[in-house]
CSV table of N, CA and C in Angstrom, one decimal:
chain,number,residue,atom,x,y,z
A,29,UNK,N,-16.6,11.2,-10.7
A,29,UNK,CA,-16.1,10.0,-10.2
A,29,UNK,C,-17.1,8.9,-10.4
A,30,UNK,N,-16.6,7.7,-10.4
A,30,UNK,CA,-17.5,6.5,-10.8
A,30,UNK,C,-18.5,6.1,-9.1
A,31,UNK,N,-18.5,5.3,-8.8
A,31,UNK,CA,-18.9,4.4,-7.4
A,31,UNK,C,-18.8,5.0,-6.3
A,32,UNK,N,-19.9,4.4,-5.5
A,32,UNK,CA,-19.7,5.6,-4.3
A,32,UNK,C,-20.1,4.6,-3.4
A,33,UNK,N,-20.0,4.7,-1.9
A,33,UNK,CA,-20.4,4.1,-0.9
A,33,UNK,C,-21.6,3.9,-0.8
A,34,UNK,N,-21.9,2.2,-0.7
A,34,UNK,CA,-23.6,1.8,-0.4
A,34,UNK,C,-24.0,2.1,0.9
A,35,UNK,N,-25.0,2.5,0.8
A,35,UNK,CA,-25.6,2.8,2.0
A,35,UNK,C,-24.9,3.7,3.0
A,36,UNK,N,-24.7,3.7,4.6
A,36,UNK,CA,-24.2,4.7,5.2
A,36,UNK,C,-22.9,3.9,5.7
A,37,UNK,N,-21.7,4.5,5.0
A,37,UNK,CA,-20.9,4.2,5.9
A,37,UNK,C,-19.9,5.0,6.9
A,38,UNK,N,-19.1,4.1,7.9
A,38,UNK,CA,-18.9,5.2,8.9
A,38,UNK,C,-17.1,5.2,9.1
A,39,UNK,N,-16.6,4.3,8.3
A,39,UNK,CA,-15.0,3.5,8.4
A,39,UNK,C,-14.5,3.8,7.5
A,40,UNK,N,-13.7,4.3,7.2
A,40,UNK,CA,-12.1,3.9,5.9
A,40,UNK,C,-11.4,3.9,6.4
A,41,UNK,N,-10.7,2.7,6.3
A,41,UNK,CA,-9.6,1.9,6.2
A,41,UNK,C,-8.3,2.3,5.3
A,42,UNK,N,-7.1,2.7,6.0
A,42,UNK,CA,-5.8,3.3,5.5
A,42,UNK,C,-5.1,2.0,5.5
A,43,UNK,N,-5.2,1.2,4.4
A,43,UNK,CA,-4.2,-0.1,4.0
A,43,UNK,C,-2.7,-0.1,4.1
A,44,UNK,N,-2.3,1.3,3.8
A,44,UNK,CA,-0.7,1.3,3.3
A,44,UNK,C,-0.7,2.7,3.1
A,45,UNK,N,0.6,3.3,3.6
A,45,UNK,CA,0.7,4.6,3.5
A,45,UNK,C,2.2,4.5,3.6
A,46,UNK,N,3.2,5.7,3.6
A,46,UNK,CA,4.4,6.2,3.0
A,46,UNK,C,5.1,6.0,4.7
A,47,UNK,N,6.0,5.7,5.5
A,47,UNK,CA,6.1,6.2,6.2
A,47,UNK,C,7.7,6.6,6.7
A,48,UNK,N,7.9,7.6,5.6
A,48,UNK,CA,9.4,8.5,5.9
A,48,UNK,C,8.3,9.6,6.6
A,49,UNK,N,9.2,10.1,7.5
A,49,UNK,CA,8.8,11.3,8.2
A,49,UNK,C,8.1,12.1,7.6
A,50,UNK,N,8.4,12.6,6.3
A,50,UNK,CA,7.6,13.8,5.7
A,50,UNK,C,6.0,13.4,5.3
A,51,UNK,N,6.3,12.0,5.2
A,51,UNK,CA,4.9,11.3,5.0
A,51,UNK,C,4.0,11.5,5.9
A,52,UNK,N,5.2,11.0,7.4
A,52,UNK,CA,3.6,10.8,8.5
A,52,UNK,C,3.6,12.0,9.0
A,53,UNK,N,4.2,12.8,8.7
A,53,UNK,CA,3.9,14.2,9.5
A,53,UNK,C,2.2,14.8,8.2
A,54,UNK,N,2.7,14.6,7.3
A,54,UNK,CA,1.9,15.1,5.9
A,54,UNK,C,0.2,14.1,6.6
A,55,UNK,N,0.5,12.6,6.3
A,55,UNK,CA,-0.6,12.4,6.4
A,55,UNK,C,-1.3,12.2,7.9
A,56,UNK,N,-0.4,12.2,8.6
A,56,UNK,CA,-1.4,12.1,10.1
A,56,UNK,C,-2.3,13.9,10.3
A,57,UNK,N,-1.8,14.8,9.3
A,57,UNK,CA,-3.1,15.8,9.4
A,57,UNK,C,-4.0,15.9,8.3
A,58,UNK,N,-3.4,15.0,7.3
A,58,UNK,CA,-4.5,15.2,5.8
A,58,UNK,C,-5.3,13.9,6.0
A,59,UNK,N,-4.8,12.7,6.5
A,59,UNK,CA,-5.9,11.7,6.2
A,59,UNK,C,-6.9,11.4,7.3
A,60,UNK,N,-7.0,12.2,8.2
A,60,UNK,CA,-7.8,12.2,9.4
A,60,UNK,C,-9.2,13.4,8.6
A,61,UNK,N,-9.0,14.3,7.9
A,61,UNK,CA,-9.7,14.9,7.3
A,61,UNK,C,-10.3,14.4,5.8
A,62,UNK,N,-9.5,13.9,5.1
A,62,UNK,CA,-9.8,13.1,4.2
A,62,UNK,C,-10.6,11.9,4.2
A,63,UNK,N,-10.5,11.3,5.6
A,63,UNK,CA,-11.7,10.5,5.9
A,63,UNK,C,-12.7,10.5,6.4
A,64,UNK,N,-12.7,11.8,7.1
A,64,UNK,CA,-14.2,12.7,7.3
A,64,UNK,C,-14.8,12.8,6.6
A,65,UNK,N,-14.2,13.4,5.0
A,65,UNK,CA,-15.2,14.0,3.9
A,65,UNK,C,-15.5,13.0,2.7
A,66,UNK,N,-14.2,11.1,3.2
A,66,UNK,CA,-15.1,10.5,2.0
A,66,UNK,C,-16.4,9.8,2.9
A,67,UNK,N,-16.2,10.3,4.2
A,67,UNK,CA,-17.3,9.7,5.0
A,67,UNK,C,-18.9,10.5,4.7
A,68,UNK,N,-18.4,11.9,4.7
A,68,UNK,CA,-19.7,12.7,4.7
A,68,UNK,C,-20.5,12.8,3.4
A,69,UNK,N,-19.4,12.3,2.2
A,69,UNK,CA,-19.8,12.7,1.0
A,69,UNK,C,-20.2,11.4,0.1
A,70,UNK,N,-19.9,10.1,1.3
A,70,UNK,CA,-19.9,8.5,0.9
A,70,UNK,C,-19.5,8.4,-0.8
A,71,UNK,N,-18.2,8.8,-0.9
A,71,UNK,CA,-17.5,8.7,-2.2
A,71,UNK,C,-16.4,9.2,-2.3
A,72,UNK,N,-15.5,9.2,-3.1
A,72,UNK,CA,-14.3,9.3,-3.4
A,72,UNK,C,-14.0,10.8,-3.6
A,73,UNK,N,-15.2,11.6,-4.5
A,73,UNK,CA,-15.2,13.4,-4.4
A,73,UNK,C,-14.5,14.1,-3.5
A,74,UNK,N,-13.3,14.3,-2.9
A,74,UNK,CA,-12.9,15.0,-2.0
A,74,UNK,C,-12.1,16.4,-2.5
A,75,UNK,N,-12.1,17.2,-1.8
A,75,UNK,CA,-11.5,18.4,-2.0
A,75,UNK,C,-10.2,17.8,-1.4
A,76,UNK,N,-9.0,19.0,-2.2
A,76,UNK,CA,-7.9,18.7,-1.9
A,76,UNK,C,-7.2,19.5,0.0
A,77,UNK,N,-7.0,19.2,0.4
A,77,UNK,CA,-6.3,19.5,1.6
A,77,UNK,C,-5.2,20.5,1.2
A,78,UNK,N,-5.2,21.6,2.3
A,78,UNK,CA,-4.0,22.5,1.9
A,78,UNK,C,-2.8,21.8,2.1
A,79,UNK,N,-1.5,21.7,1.7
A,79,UNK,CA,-0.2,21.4,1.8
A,79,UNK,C,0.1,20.0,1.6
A,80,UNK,N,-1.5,19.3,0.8
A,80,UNK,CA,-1.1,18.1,1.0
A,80,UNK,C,-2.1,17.3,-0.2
A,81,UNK,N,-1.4,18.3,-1.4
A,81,UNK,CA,-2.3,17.9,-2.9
A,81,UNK,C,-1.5,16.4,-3.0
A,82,UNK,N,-0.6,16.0,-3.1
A,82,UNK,CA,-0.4,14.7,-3.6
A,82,UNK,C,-1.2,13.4,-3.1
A,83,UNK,N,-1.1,13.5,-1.4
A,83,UNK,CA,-1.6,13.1,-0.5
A,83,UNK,C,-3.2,12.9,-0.8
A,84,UNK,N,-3.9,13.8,-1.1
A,84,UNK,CA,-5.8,14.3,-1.2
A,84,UNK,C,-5.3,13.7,-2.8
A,85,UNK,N,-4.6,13.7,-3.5
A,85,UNK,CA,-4.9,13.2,-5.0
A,85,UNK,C,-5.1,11.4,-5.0
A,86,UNK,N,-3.4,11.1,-4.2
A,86,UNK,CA,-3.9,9.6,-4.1
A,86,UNK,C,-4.5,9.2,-2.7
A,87,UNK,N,-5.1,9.9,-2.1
A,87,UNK,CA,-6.1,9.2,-1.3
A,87,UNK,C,-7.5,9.1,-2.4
A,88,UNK,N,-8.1,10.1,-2.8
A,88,UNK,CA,-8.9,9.9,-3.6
A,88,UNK,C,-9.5,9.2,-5.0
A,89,UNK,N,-8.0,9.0,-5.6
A,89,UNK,CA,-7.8,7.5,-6.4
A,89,UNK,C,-7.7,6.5,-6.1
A,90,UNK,N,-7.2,6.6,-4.6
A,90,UNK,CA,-6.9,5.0,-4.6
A,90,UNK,C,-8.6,4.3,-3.7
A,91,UNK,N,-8.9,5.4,-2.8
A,91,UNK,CA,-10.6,4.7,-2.2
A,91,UNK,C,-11.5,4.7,-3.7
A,92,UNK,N,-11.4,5.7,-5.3
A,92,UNK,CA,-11.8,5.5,-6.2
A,92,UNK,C,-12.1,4.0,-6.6
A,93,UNK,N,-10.7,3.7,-6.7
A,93,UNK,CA,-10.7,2.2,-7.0
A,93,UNK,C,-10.7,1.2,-6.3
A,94,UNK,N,-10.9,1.4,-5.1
A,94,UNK,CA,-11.1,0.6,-4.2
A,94,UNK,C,-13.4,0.3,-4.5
A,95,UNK,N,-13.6,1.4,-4.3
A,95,UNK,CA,-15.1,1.3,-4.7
A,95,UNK,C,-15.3,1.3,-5.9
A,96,UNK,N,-15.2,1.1,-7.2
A,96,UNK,CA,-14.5,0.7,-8.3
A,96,UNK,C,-14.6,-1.1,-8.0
A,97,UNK,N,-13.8,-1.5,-7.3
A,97,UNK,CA,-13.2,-3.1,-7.5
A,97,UNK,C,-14.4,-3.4,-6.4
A,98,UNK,N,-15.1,-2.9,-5.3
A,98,UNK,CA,-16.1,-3.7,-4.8
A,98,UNK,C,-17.2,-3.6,-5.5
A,99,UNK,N,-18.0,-2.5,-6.3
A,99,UNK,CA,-19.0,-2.8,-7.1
A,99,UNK,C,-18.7,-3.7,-8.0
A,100,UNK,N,-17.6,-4.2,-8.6
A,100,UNK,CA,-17.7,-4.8,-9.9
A,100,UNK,C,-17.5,-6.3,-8.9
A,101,UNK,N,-17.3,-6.4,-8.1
A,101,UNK,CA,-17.4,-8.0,-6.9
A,101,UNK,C,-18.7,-7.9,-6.7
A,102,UNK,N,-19.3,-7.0,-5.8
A,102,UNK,CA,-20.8,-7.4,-5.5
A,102,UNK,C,-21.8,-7.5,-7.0
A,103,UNK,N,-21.6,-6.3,-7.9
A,103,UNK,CA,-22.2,-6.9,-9.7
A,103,UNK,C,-22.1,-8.5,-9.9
A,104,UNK,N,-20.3,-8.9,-9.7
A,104,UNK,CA,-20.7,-10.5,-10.5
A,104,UNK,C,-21.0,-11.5,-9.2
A,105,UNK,N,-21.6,-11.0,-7.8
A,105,UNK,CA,-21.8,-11.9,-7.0
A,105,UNK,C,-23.3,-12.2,-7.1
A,106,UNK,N,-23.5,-10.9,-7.7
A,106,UNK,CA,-25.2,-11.0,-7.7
A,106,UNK,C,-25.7,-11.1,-8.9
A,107,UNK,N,-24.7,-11.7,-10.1
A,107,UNK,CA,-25.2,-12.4,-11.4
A,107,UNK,C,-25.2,-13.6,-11.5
């Protein structure tokens, strides 16, 4: 993976998520875990969650690019 969390952080922020039933039943047990481990791992690297590979695929792409789009903000803030 590219970018990883500066320094220690302790928050991720769920912007937007699916919310037909099968969704919130899916993610209210995969992204409470999923943000444990981009917490512990301060990066996007996460293992996939059992029952809930699509879920662990785009949670992981999308905080990818999310730290992705802030390094390349703080790079041209600090040129």
């Amino acid at each position: 993976f590219g970018h990883r969390l500066a320094g220690h952080r302790h928050h991720v922020a769920v912007l937007q998520a699916p919310s037909d039933r099968k969704s919130l039943r899916i993610n209210g047990s995969a992204v409470p875990v999923l943000t444990a481990q981009a917490i512990e791992v301060q990066g996007a690297d996460l293992d996939i969650v059992s029952g809930a590979t699509y879920t662990s695929r785009t949670y992981a792409d999308s905080l990818q690019s999310a730290l992705d789009q802030a390094a390349l903000a703080q790079e041209a803030a600090g040129s």
